[in-house]
Coordinates of C-alpha atoms in Angstrom, one line a residue:
Chain A
M705 CA 39.6 16.1 46.3
M706 CA 38.5 18.9 44.1
A707 CA 37.9 21.2 47.0
D708 CA 41.5 21.4 47.8
T709 CA 42.0 22.3 43.8
I710 CA 40.5 25.9 44.8
H711 CA 43.1 26.7 47.3
S712 CA 46.1 24.9 45.5
Q713 CA 45.4 26.5 42.3
A714 CA 44.8 30.0 44.4
A715 CA 48.6 29.6 46.2
P716 CA 50.2 30.0 42.9
A717 CA 47.9 32.0 40.4
G718 CA 50.0 35.1 40.1
G719 CA 47.9 37.0 37.8
V720 CA 44.7 35.9 38.8
R721 CA 43.8 37.0 42.8
V722 CA 42.3 34.4 44.2
R723 CA 42.1 34.8 48.0
P724 CA 42.5 31.8 49.8
I725 CA 39.0 30.2 51.2
G726 CA 40.9 29.5 54.5
K727 CA 40.7 32.3 55.5
P728 CA 37.6 34.8 54.6
M729 CA 36.8 37.5 57.0
G730 CA 40.1 38.9 58.1
R731 CA 40.5 41.5 55.5
S732 CA 36.9 42.6 54.8
A733 CA 36.6 42.8 58.9
G734 CA 35.0 46.3 58.4
V735 CA 31.7 45.0 56.8
R736 CA 31.0 42.6 59.7
G737 CA 28.0 44.1 61.6
G738 CA 27.9 46.7 59.3
R739 CA 24.7 47.7 57.5
G740 CA 21.6 45.4 58.5
G741 CA 22.9 44.3 61.8
T742 CA 24.7 41.1 60.3
G743 CA 27.2 39.0 62.3
W744 CA 24.8 37.1 65.2
A745 CA 21.8 37.2 63.6
A746 CA 22.9 36.0 60.6
F747 CA 24.1 33.0 62.9
G748 CA 21.1 31.2 61.6
F749 CA 22.1 30.6 58.1
I750 CA 25.2 28.6 59.0
A751 CA 23.9 27.4 62.1
P752 CA 22.3 24.0 60.1
A753 CA 26.0 23.8 58.8
W754 CA 27.6 23.4 62.4
L755 CA 24.6 20.9 63.7
Y756 CA 26.0 19.2 60.8
V757 CA 29.4 19.3 61.6
A758 CA 28.9 18.5 65.2
A759 CA 26.5 15.4 63.8
F760 CA 29.2 14.2 61.4
Y761 CA 32.6 15.1 62.3
V762 CA 33.1 15.8 65.7
Y763 CA 30.9 13.0 67.0
P764 CA 32.0 10.1 64.8
L765 CA 35.7 11.6 65.5
A766 CA 34.7 11.6 69.2
G767 CA 33.2 8.0 69.2
N768 CA 36.5 6.8 67.6
V769 CA 38.8 8.3 70.7
R770 CA 36.3 6.3 72.7
M771 CA 35.5 3.0 70.8
S772 CA 39.5 2.3 71.0
F773 CA 39.6 2.2 75.0
Q774 CA 36.4 -0.4 74.8
D775 CA 36.3 -3.5 74.2
Y776 CA 33.9 -3.1 71.4
T777 CA 32.7 -6.4 69.6
V778 CA 30.3 -8.2 67.7
T779 CA 28.4 -9.1 70.9
S780 CA 28.3 -4.9 71.8
F781 CA 26.2 -4.7 69.3
F782 CA 23.7 -6.8 70.8
T783 CA 24.0 -6.2 74.5
G784 CA 24.7 -2.7 74.4
R785 CA 27.5 -3.0 76.7
A786 CA 31.1 -2.4 75.9
P787 CA 33.5 -1.8 79.3
F788 CA 36.1 0.0 79.2
V789 CA 40.0 -1.4 78.9
G790 CA 42.4 1.0 78.9
W791 CA 45.2 1.5 76.9
R792 CA 44.7 -2.8 75.9
N793 CA 43.0 -2.1 72.7
Y794 CA 46.1 0.1 72.0
E795 CA 48.7 -2.7 73.3
A796 CA 47.0 -5.8 71.0
V797 CA 47.3 -3.3 68.1
W798 CA 50.9 -2.8 68.3
R799 CA 51.7 -6.6 69.6
D800 CA 49.8 -7.2 66.2
P801 CA 52.7 -8.7 64.0
A802 CA 50.6 -7.6 61.2
F803 CA 50.5 -4.0 62.4
A804 CA 54.4 -3.4 61.8
K805 CA 54.3 -5.2 58.4
T806 CA 51.5 -2.5 57.7
V807 CA 53.2 0.8 59.0
V808 CA 56.2 -0.5 56.7
N809 CA 53.8 -1.1 54.1
T810 CA 52.2 2.3 54.4
V811 CA 55.1 4.3 54.2
A812 CA 56.7 2.5 51.3
F813 CA 52.6 3.1 49.1
T814 CA 53.2 6.6 49.9
V815 CA 56.4 7.8 49.5
G816 CA 56.3 5.3 46.1
S817 CA 52.7 6.9 44.8
L818 CA 53.8 10.1 45.5
L819 CA 57.0 9.9 44.1
F820 CA 56.1 8.8 40.7
Q821 CA 52.7 10.7 41.1
F822 CA 54.5 13.9 41.0
G823 CA 57.0 13.7 38.5
I824 CA 55.2 12.0 35.5
G825 CA 52.2 14.7 36.6
L826 CA 54.9 17.2 36.5
A827 CA 56.2 16.0 33.5
L828 CA 52.9 16.0 31.7
A829 CA 52.0 19.6 32.7
V830 CA 55.0 20.4 31.1
F831 CA 54.6 18.9 27.9
F832 CA 50.9 20.4 27.9
Q833 CA 52.2 23.9 28.0
R834 CA 53.4 24.2 24.7
R835 CA 50.7 25.1 22.1
F836 CA 49.7 22.5 19.2
P837 CA 46.8 21.3 17.8
L838 CA 44.0 19.4 20.0
G839 CA 46.4 20.4 23.0
G840 CA 43.3 21.8 25.3
V841 CA 40.7 19.0 24.4
L842 CA 44.1 16.1 25.1
R843 CA 44.9 17.6 28.2
S844 CA 41.0 17.6 29.3
L845 CA 40.5 14.1 28.4
L846 CA 43.2 12.9 30.3
L847 CA 41.0 14.0 33.4
V848 CA 38.7 11.3 33.0
P849 CA 40.4 8.2 34.9
W850 CA 40.4 10.8 37.6
L851 CA 36.3 11.3 37.4
L852 CA 35.4 7.5 37.3
P853 CA 34.8 5.6 40.4
L854 CA 37.7 4.3 41.7
V855 CA 36.3 0.8 42.2
V856 CA 35.5 0.5 37.9
S857 CA 39.1 1.6 37.5
G858 CA 40.6 -0.9 40.5
T859 CA 38.3 -3.4 38.4
A860 CA 40.1 -2.3 35.5
W861 CA 43.5 -3.0 36.6
R862 CA 42.3 -6.8 38.1
W863 CA 41.4 -7.5 34.9
I864 CA 44.9 -6.1 33.1
M865 CA 46.7 -7.8 35.9
E866 CA 45.3 -11.2 36.1
T867 CA 48.2 -14.0 35.8
D868 CA 47.1 -16.0 33.1
S869 CA 45.1 -14.3 31.0
G870 CA 46.0 -10.7 31.7
V871 CA 46.9 -8.0 28.6
L872 CA 50.1 -7.1 31.1
N873 CA 51.7 -10.3 31.4
Q874 CA 50.9 -11.3 28.0
A875 CA 52.0 -8.3 26.4
L876 CA 55.0 -8.2 28.5
M877 CA 55.9 -12.2 27.0
Q878 CA 54.9 -11.3 23.8
A879 CA 57.9 -8.4 24.2
H880 CA 60.1 -11.7 25.6
L881 CA 60.8 -9.1 28.3
I882 CA 59.7 -12.6 30.8
D883 CA 59.8 -15.7 31.2
Q884 CA 56.8 -16.6 32.4
P885 CA 54.0 -14.8 34.2
I886 CA 54.3 -12.7 36.8
P887 CA 50.9 -12.8 39.2
W888 CA 51.1 -9.3 39.9
L889 CA 48.1 -9.3 42.5
A890 CA 48.4 -12.9 44.4
S891 CA 52.1 -12.8 45.2
T892 CA 53.4 -11.2 48.4
S893 CA 56.3 -10.0 46.7
V894 CA 55.2 -8.1 43.7
S895 CA 51.2 -7.1 45.4
L896 CA 52.5 -3.9 47.0
L897 CA 54.0 -2.4 44.2
S898 CA 50.8 -3.4 41.9
V899 CA 48.8 -1.6 43.8
T900 CA 51.3 1.5 43.8
L901 CA 51.7 1.4 40.2
V902 CA 47.5 1.0 40.0
N903 CA 47.4 4.2 42.8
V904 CA 50.1 6.2 40.5
W905 CA 47.9 5.8 37.5
V906 CA 45.5 7.1 39.4
G907 CA 47.1 10.1 40.9
I908 CA 48.8 11.3 37.9
P909 CA 45.6 13.4 36.4
F910 CA 45.1 15.4 39.9
N911 CA 49.2 16.5 40.1
M912 CA 48.9 16.8 36.3
V913 CA 45.7 19.4 37.0
I914 CA 47.5 21.6 39.9
L915 CA 51.0 21.7 38.6
Y916 CA 49.7 23.2 35.2
G917 CA 48.4 25.7 36.9
G918 CA 51.3 26.6 38.9
L919 CA 53.3 26.8 35.7
Q920 CA 50.3 28.9 34.0
G921 CA 51.1 31.4 37.2
I922 CA 55.2 31.7 36.1
P923 CA 55.3 35.2 34.2
A924 CA 56.6 34.1 30.5
H925 CA 58.9 37.1 30.2
L926 CA 60.9 35.5 32.6
Y927 CA 61.4 32.1 30.3
E928 CA 61.8 35.1 28.0
A929 CA 64.7 36.8 29.8
A930 CA 66.4 33.8 30.6
A931 CA 67.0 32.5 27.3
L932 CA 68.3 35.9 26.2
D933 CA 70.7 35.8 29.1
G934 CA 71.6 32.1 26.9
A935 CA 69.8 29.9 29.5
G936 CA 68.8 26.2 28.1
A937 CA 65.6 24.4 28.5
W938 CA 66.8 22.6 31.4
Q939 CA 68.5 25.7 33.2
R940 CA 65.0 27.5 32.9
F941 CA 63.4 24.4 34.4
R942 CA 65.9 24.4 37.0
H943 CA 66.2 28.0 37.9
I944 CA 62.9 29.3 36.9
T945 CA 60.3 26.3 37.1
L946 CA 61.2 24.6 39.9
P947 CA 61.5 27.5 42.5
L948 CA 58.7 29.1 41.2
L949 CA 56.3 26.2 41.6
R950 CA 58.1 25.4 45.4
P951 CA 54.0 26.8 46.9
V952 CA 52.3 24.6 44.5
T953 CA 55.0 21.3 44.8
A954 CA 54.0 21.9 49.0
V955 CA 50.7 21.7 48.2
V956 CA 50.4 19.1 45.8
L957 CA 52.7 16.7 48.1
T958 CA 50.8 17.9 50.9
L959 CA 47.6 17.1 49.8
G960 CA 48.8 13.7 48.3
L961 CA 49.9 12.7 51.2
I962 CA 46.5 13.1 52.6
Y963 CA 44.6 11.2 50.1
T964 CA 47.1 8.2 49.6
L965 CA 46.6 7.5 53.5
K966 CA 43.6 7.5 52.8
V967 CA 43.4 4.9 49.7
F968 CA 40.8 2.1 50.3
D969 CA 39.0 1.0 47.1
V970 CA 41.6 1.0 45.2
I971 CA 43.6 -2.0 47.3
M972 CA 40.3 -3.6 48.5
V973 CA 39.3 -4.4 45.0
L974 CA 43.2 -5.2 43.6
T975 CA 44.3 -7.0 46.7
Q976 CA 42.1 -7.1 49.9
G977 CA 45.2 -6.4 51.2
G978 CA 46.8 -9.9 50.6
P979 CA 47.9 -12.3 50.1
A980 CA 49.1 -12.6 53.6
N981 CA 49.3 -8.3 54.4
S982 CA 52.0 -7.9 52.0
S983 CA 50.0 -5.4 50.4
Q984 CA 47.7 -4.0 53.4
T985 CA 48.0 -0.1 55.1
L986 CA 46.7 1.4 57.9
T987 CA 43.1 1.8 56.1
T988 CA 42.8 -1.4 55.0
F989 CA 43.9 -2.8 57.5
A990 CA 41.9 -0.5 60.0
Y991 CA 39.0 -1.8 58.2
D992 CA 39.8 -5.3 58.5
L993 CA 40.2 -5.0 62.4
S994 CA 36.7 -3.7 62.3
F995 CA 34.6 -5.2 59.7
Q996 CA 36.6 -8.2 59.2
R997 CA 38.0 -9.3 62.5
L998 CA 34.9 -7.4 64.3
T999 CA 37.5 -5.9 67.0
F1000 CA 36.3 -2.7 65.8
G1001 CA 38.1 -1.2 69.2
H1002 CA 41.2 -2.3 67.6
G1003 CA 40.1 -0.6 64.0
A1004 CA 39.5 2.4 66.1
V1005 CA 43.0 2.5 67.7
V1006 CA 44.3 1.9 63.9
G1007 CA 41.7 5.2 63.2
N1008 CA 42.6 7.3 65.7
L1009 CA 46.8 7.2 64.2
L1010 CA 45.5 7.7 60.9
I1011 CA 44.0 11.1 62.3
V1012 CA 47.1 12.0 63.8
V1013 CA 48.9 12.0 61.1
A1014 CA 46.4 13.3 58.8
V1015 CA 45.9 16.2 61.0
V1016 CA 49.2 17.2 61.0
F1017 CA 49.9 17.2 57.3
A1018 CA 46.6 18.9 57.1
F1019 CA 48.3 21.9 59.1
V1020 CA 50.9 21.4 56.9
Y1021 CA 48.8 21.8 54.2
L1022 CA 47.5 24.9 55.5
R1023 CA 50.7 26.4 56.2
A1024 CA 51.9 25.6 52.6
T1025 CA 48.5 27.7 51.1
R1026 CA 49.3 30.5 53.3
D1027 CA 53.0 30.4 52.8
G1028 CA 51.7 30.7 48.9
E1029 CA 49.7 33.4 49.4
G1030 CA 52.1 35.3 50.6
R1031 CA 55.0 34.7 48.3
A1032 CA 52.3 35.5 45.3
A1033 CA 51.9 38.9 46.9
A1034 CA 55.2 40.0 47.7
Chain B
M305 CA 57.5 25.9 16.6
T306 CA 57.1 24.3 12.6
A307 CA 54.0 23.1 11.6
F308 CA 55.7 19.7 11.9
R309 CA 57.1 19.9 15.1
R310 CA 53.6 21.0 16.5
Y311 CA 52.3 18.2 15.0
A312 CA 54.9 15.9 15.9
T313 CA 53.9 17.4 19.6
T314 CA 50.2 16.5 18.9
A315 CA 51.0 12.9 18.2
A316 CA 53.3 12.9 21.6
G317 CA 50.5 13.8 23.1
V318 CA 47.9 11.5 21.9
L319 CA 49.8 9.0 22.7
I320 CA 49.6 9.4 26.2
L321 CA 46.4 9.9 26.2
A322 CA 46.4 6.3 24.6
V323 CA 48.4 5.2 27.5
M324 CA 46.7 6.7 30.6
L325 CA 43.2 6.2 28.9
F326 CA 44.1 2.2 27.8
P327 CA 42.5 0.7 31.1
L328 CA 39.3 2.5 30.3
Y329 CA 39.7 1.2 26.6
W330 CA 40.4 -2.1 27.6
M331 CA 37.3 -2.4 30.1
V332 CA 34.9 -1.9 27.4
N333 CA 37.0 -4.2 25.1
A334 CA 36.4 -6.7 27.9
S335 CA 33.1 -6.0 27.9
L336 CA 32.1 -6.5 24.6
L337 CA 34.3 -9.7 23.6
P338 CA 32.9 -13.5 24.0
S339 CA 34.6 -15.3 27.2
T340 CA 35.8 -17.5 24.8
E341 CA 38.0 -14.9 23.8
L342 CA 38.6 -13.7 27.3
V343 CA 40.9 -16.5 28.4
G344 CA 42.8 -17.0 25.4
S345 CA 46.7 -16.5 26.0
E346 CA 46.6 -14.2 22.9
P347 CA 45.1 -10.4 23.9
A348 CA 42.2 -10.2 21.8
W349 CA 42.9 -6.0 21.1
L350 CA 39.5 -5.3 19.0
P351 CA 36.3 -7.0 19.7
I352 CA 35.4 -8.1 16.6
H353 CA 33.2 -10.9 17.7
A354 CA 31.0 -8.3 20.0
T355 CA 28.7 -10.1 21.9
F356 CA 26.2 -7.9 24.5
D357 CA 25.5 -11.3 27.0
G358 CA 28.3 -8.9 29.3
Y359 CA 25.8 -6.2 29.1
R360 CA 22.7 -8.6 29.4
N361 CA 23.7 -10.1 32.6
A362 CA 25.2 -7.3 34.4
L363 CA 21.6 -5.6 34.2
S364 CA 20.2 -8.2 35.3
S365 CA 22.3 -8.9 38.2
Q366 CA 23.4 -5.5 38.6
G367 CA 19.9 -3.5 37.1
G368 CA 18.7 -2.9 41.1
H369 CA 22.6 -1.6 42.7
L370 CA 22.7 0.7 39.9
L371 CA 18.8 2.2 40.7
T372 CA 20.2 2.6 44.2
S373 CA 23.0 4.4 43.3
L374 CA 21.4 6.5 41.5
Y375 CA 18.1 7.3 44.2
V376 CA 21.2 7.8 46.8
S377 CA 23.3 10.0 45.0
L378 CA 20.3 12.1 44.1
G379 CA 20.0 12.2 47.4
T380 CA 23.2 12.5 48.3
V381 CA 23.2 16.5 46.2
A382 CA 19.6 17.1 47.8
V383 CA 21.0 17.0 51.7
T384 CA 24.6 18.7 50.5
L385 CA 23.3 21.6 48.7
L386 CA 20.4 22.4 51.3
I387 CA 23.2 22.5 54.0
A388 CA 25.3 24.1 51.6
V389 CA 23.6 27.0 49.6
P390 CA 23.0 28.1 53.4
A391 CA 25.5 28.7 54.8
A392 CA 27.3 29.9 51.7
Y393 CA 25.2 32.3 51.7
G394 CA 25.8 33.6 55.8
L395 CA 29.4 33.0 55.2
A396 CA 29.8 35.7 51.9
Q397 CA 27.1 37.6 52.1
L398 CA 26.1 38.2 55.8
R399 CA 29.1 37.4 57.2
A400 CA 27.8 35.3 60.2
A401 CA 29.6 35.2 63.3
G402 CA 31.7 32.1 64.1
G403 CA 32.3 32.3 59.9
R404 CA 35.9 31.5 60.0
L405 CA 35.5 29.0 62.7
L406 CA 33.1 27.0 60.3
V407 CA 35.6 27.2 57.2
F408 CA 38.4 25.9 59.1
A409 CA 36.2 23.1 60.6
L410 CA 35.9 22.0 57.1
L411 CA 38.7 22.0 55.3
I412 CA 40.2 20.3 58.0
A413 CA 36.6 17.9 58.0
Q414 CA 37.8 16.8 54.4
M415 CA 41.0 15.7 55.4
I416 CA 39.7 12.8 58.5
P417 CA 40.1 9.7 56.7
G418 CA 36.4 7.9 55.9
I419 CA 37.7 4.4 57.8
V420 CA 37.4 6.5 60.7
M421 CA 34.3 7.9 59.9
A422 CA 32.7 4.2 58.6
N423 CA 33.7 3.2 61.9
A424 CA 31.7 5.5 64.1
L425 CA 28.8 5.8 62.0
Y426 CA 28.6 2.3 61.3
V427 CA 28.0 2.2 65.4
A428 CA 25.7 4.9 65.3
A429 CA 24.1 3.8 62.5
D430 CA 23.4 -0.1 63.8
A431 CA 22.0 1.4 66.9
L432 CA 19.2 3.6 65.3
H433 CA 18.7 0.7 63.0
L434 CA 20.0 2.2 60.0
I435 CA 21.7 0.1 58.5
N436 CA 21.2 -1.1 55.0
S437 CA 18.7 2.1 54.7
P438 CA 19.5 4.4 51.9
L439 CA 19.2 7.4 54.5
A440 CA 22.5 6.4 56.0
L441 CA 24.1 6.0 53.2
I442 CA 22.6 9.7 51.8
L443 CA 24.0 10.9 54.9
A444 CA 27.4 9.0 55.5
D445 CA 27.7 9.8 51.5
S446 CA 27.1 13.9 52.4
T447 CA 30.3 13.7 54.5
L448 CA 32.4 13.7 51.7
S449 CA 30.8 16.8 49.6
V450 CA 29.0 19.1 51.8
P451 CA 33.1 20.8 52.8
F452 CA 33.1 20.8 49.3
A453 CA 29.7 22.5 48.0
V454 CA 30.2 24.9 51.1
L455 CA 33.8 25.9 50.2
I456 CA 33.0 26.5 46.1
L457 CA 29.7 28.1 46.7
H458 CA 31.4 30.7 49.7
A459 CA 34.3 31.1 47.0
F460 CA 31.7 32.0 44.2
M461 CA 29.1 34.1 46.7
R462 CA 32.2 36.1 47.9
T463 CA 31.8 37.5 43.9
V464 CA 28.5 38.8 44.3
P465 CA 28.6 42.5 44.8
T466 CA 27.5 42.9 48.7
E467 CA 25.4 46.1 47.1
V468 CA 23.2 44.0 45.3
R469 CA 22.2 42.4 48.7
E470 CA 21.6 45.7 50.4
A471 CA 19.4 47.2 47.7
A472 CA 17.4 43.9 47.8
A473 CA 17.3 44.8 52.0
I474 CA 16.2 48.4 51.5
D475 CA 13.1 47.3 48.7
G476 CA 12.4 45.6 52.0
A477 CA 13.2 42.1 51.0
S478 CA 14.0 39.9 54.0
R479 CA 17.3 38.2 54.5
L480 CA 16.1 34.1 53.1
R481 CA 14.0 36.0 50.7
T482 CA 17.0 37.7 49.0
L483 CA 19.1 34.3 49.0
L484 CA 16.1 32.7 47.1
S485 CA 15.5 35.6 44.6
I486 CA 18.7 37.3 44.2
I487 CA 21.5 35.2 45.3
L488 CA 20.4 32.2 44.2
P489 CA 20.0 32.7 40.6
V490 CA 23.2 34.6 40.2
S491 CA 25.1 31.7 41.5
R492 CA 23.1 29.0 39.6
N493 CA 26.4 28.3 38.0
A494 CA 28.1 27.5 41.2
V495 CA 25.1 25.5 42.8
I496 CA 25.6 23.1 39.4
T497 CA 29.0 23.0 39.9
A498 CA 28.2 21.9 43.8
G499 CA 25.2 19.4 42.7
L500 CA 27.4 18.1 40.1
F501 CA 30.7 17.0 42.2
S502 CA 28.2 16.1 44.7
F503 CA 26.5 13.5 42.3
L504 CA 30.2 12.4 41.6
F505 CA 31.3 11.7 44.9
A506 CA 28.1 10.0 46.1
W507 CA 28.4 7.3 42.7
A508 CA 31.8 6.8 43.6
D509 CA 31.2 5.9 47.3
F510 CA 32.8 2.6 48.0
L511 CA 33.6 2.6 51.5
F512 CA 30.4 4.0 53.2
G513 CA 28.3 1.6 50.6
V514 CA 30.7 -1.4 52.3
T515 CA 30.1 -0.8 55.6
L516 CA 26.8 0.5 55.7
T517 CA 24.9 -2.3 53.8
S518 CA 25.0 -5.9 54.9
R519 CA 22.3 -6.9 52.4
D520 CA 23.3 -7.3 49.2
E521 CA 20.3 -6.3 47.4
R522 CA 20.7 -2.8 49.5
A523 CA 24.0 -1.9 48.0
P524 CA 25.2 0.7 45.8
I525 CA 26.8 -0.3 42.5
T526 CA 30.5 -0.2 43.7
V527 CA 29.5 -2.5 45.7
G528 CA 27.5 -4.8 43.7
I529 CA 30.7 -4.8 41.5
Y530 CA 33.1 -5.4 44.4
R531 CA 30.7 -8.2 44.9
F532 CA 30.3 -9.2 41.9
I533 CA 34.0 -9.6 41.3
G534 CA 34.3 -12.1 44.2
A535 CA 31.0 -14.2 43.0
H536 CA 32.0 -14.4 39.4
M537 CA 36.0 -14.5 38.9
S538 CA 36.3 -16.4 35.4
D539 CA 33.3 -14.0 34.0
W540 CA 35.0 -10.7 33.3
N541 CA 32.9 -10.1 30.2
S542 CA 29.7 -9.5 32.7
V543 CA 32.1 -7.8 35.7
M544 CA 33.4 -5.3 32.9
A545 CA 30.2 -5.0 31.2
T546 CA 28.6 -3.6 34.7
G547 CA 31.9 -1.3 35.2
V548 CA 31.1 0.7 31.7
M549 CA 27.7 0.7 32.9
A550 CA 28.4 2.2 36.5
S551 CA 30.3 4.7 34.1
V552 CA 27.5 5.9 32.0
P553 CA 26.2 8.4 34.1
V554 CA 29.4 9.7 34.8
A555 CA 30.4 9.8 30.8
V556 CA 26.7 11.7 30.6
L557 CA 27.8 14.1 33.0
L558 CA 30.6 15.2 31.7
V559 CA 29.3 15.4 28.0
V560 CA 26.3 17.2 29.2
A561 CA 27.9 19.6 31.8
Q562 CA 31.0 19.9 30.6
R563 CA 31.8 23.3 31.5
Y564 CA 30.4 22.8 35.3
V565 CA 33.3 19.9 35.7
A566 CA 35.5 22.8 34.5
A567 CA 34.4 24.9 36.6
G568 CA 35.0 22.5 39.3
I569 CA 38.4 21.7 38.6
T570 CA 39.4 25.3 38.1
A571 CA 37.8 26.7 40.7
G572 CA 40.3 28.6 41.9
S573 CA 40.3 30.9 39.4
V574 CA 37.1 32.9 40.3
K575 CA 38.3 36.2 40.3
D576 CA 38.0 38.4 43.0

């Protein structure tokens, strides 16, 4: 997660010159192969990393694609045989009644998470831009939930959302907002809402940090000039902050999307995708198919679908950072 | 802003923080409350009758998982730095051939959904008889941190003037020697940041832990908690105590290495 902060922050930082890491060589190409005969001779230092990429990214990806065409079941692990079955796994997943439900859930979970993480994150970023006593300390303490293992914070939420003794229901009942406890995690109608809520909580610090960085990059004299021209706070936000924040916004939303698609820990701890698949997303569905139902071929199909979506948005992300750089340089 | 408004803003900030950190407070609170107060219909806002029973239970049943996590996380730091330091040096200082492509591959690699990796790594680990082996977990967890570590070290090492390396080369130092005795000491802070986050990523991993360990005693702490909730649904006191204990290393790192954490988060402001 953090690595992307590098780029995201790189995009808006008007004052600080940062080159996105994605394109390091081009500009100083003249140095390559220069003094000391570097270039190929230096390849030895990056060779382990290449081997690593091959063994731990390319091979698993290729393996996943291959498995999606094989009848890979629990017996395959004993016999070592997994016959090729063409597109049959794809058909099976397509016909699985849980599949359509899962796609709809994934879209709702992703859109809901992004919308609220971004909205609240932006509001907090704007808030913490003011100078006030303890501002810096409070802002860095907000990051604490982000650094804890998601299983831990998910467990805390599970206790909060417990139907009978959870504090959420108890507080709502005491405030007379509800008459009887809501089964946040045990009801098919609210479980998706509940996991989305927790995921929004998880994502707010990330959004806030990056958007705060973006806000810092907007020159203060623009606001001063606008204030002199009589622009109110809302107008300044609408006509200065939002347009100048657009490159960072693109980065935050694409990264957020890629991470939301991957969300696994939160849902597993809270609901395991249940009850009755009501909070199942593509990621937990892939886990369920492979590691619970032990139909690894089916799990691989869903995994491939996730790869396609992730790669598409990865390119969107890389383009967004490049655009951001162009704008910052201009 | 008037002094009053500034303090009012601070008060609002404290309120926001209280709301955001409430789940963590609630975890600590529950870890200290006796079971009788946990099942009441009224929430017990403060652990007035604090008990350490939860921690005793948690330590006896989850202590092994904590050690496993510690071992695996430290192993992940070692593997990550072993791959990432030479790679970043080759990319940033030596401008190794194929470097641009490698950076691009790593950027894409961090976006691959973990569940896809887990699916394939499980099959590979099974074939190599590495299920339940800490080694498998170390290698799998390192996939979470290697791209980040290479990218952050690369960003830093690019800021070290090449003249430094060239001067060493003129003095007859080999490339490896230059890395070890000049570049590495200069990059100390970036190395610590990369190592720190490798540790945090591995410590927090759940997906690889739950897929690559079938025997309970080999599971890391995240999986320990997960299975603990399944088995002791009603014993929230012990479950929450386990959660607090699993947060301790993170809290310690936050306090001890605060500036490196900040450096990792604002890595983008590394100046050119």
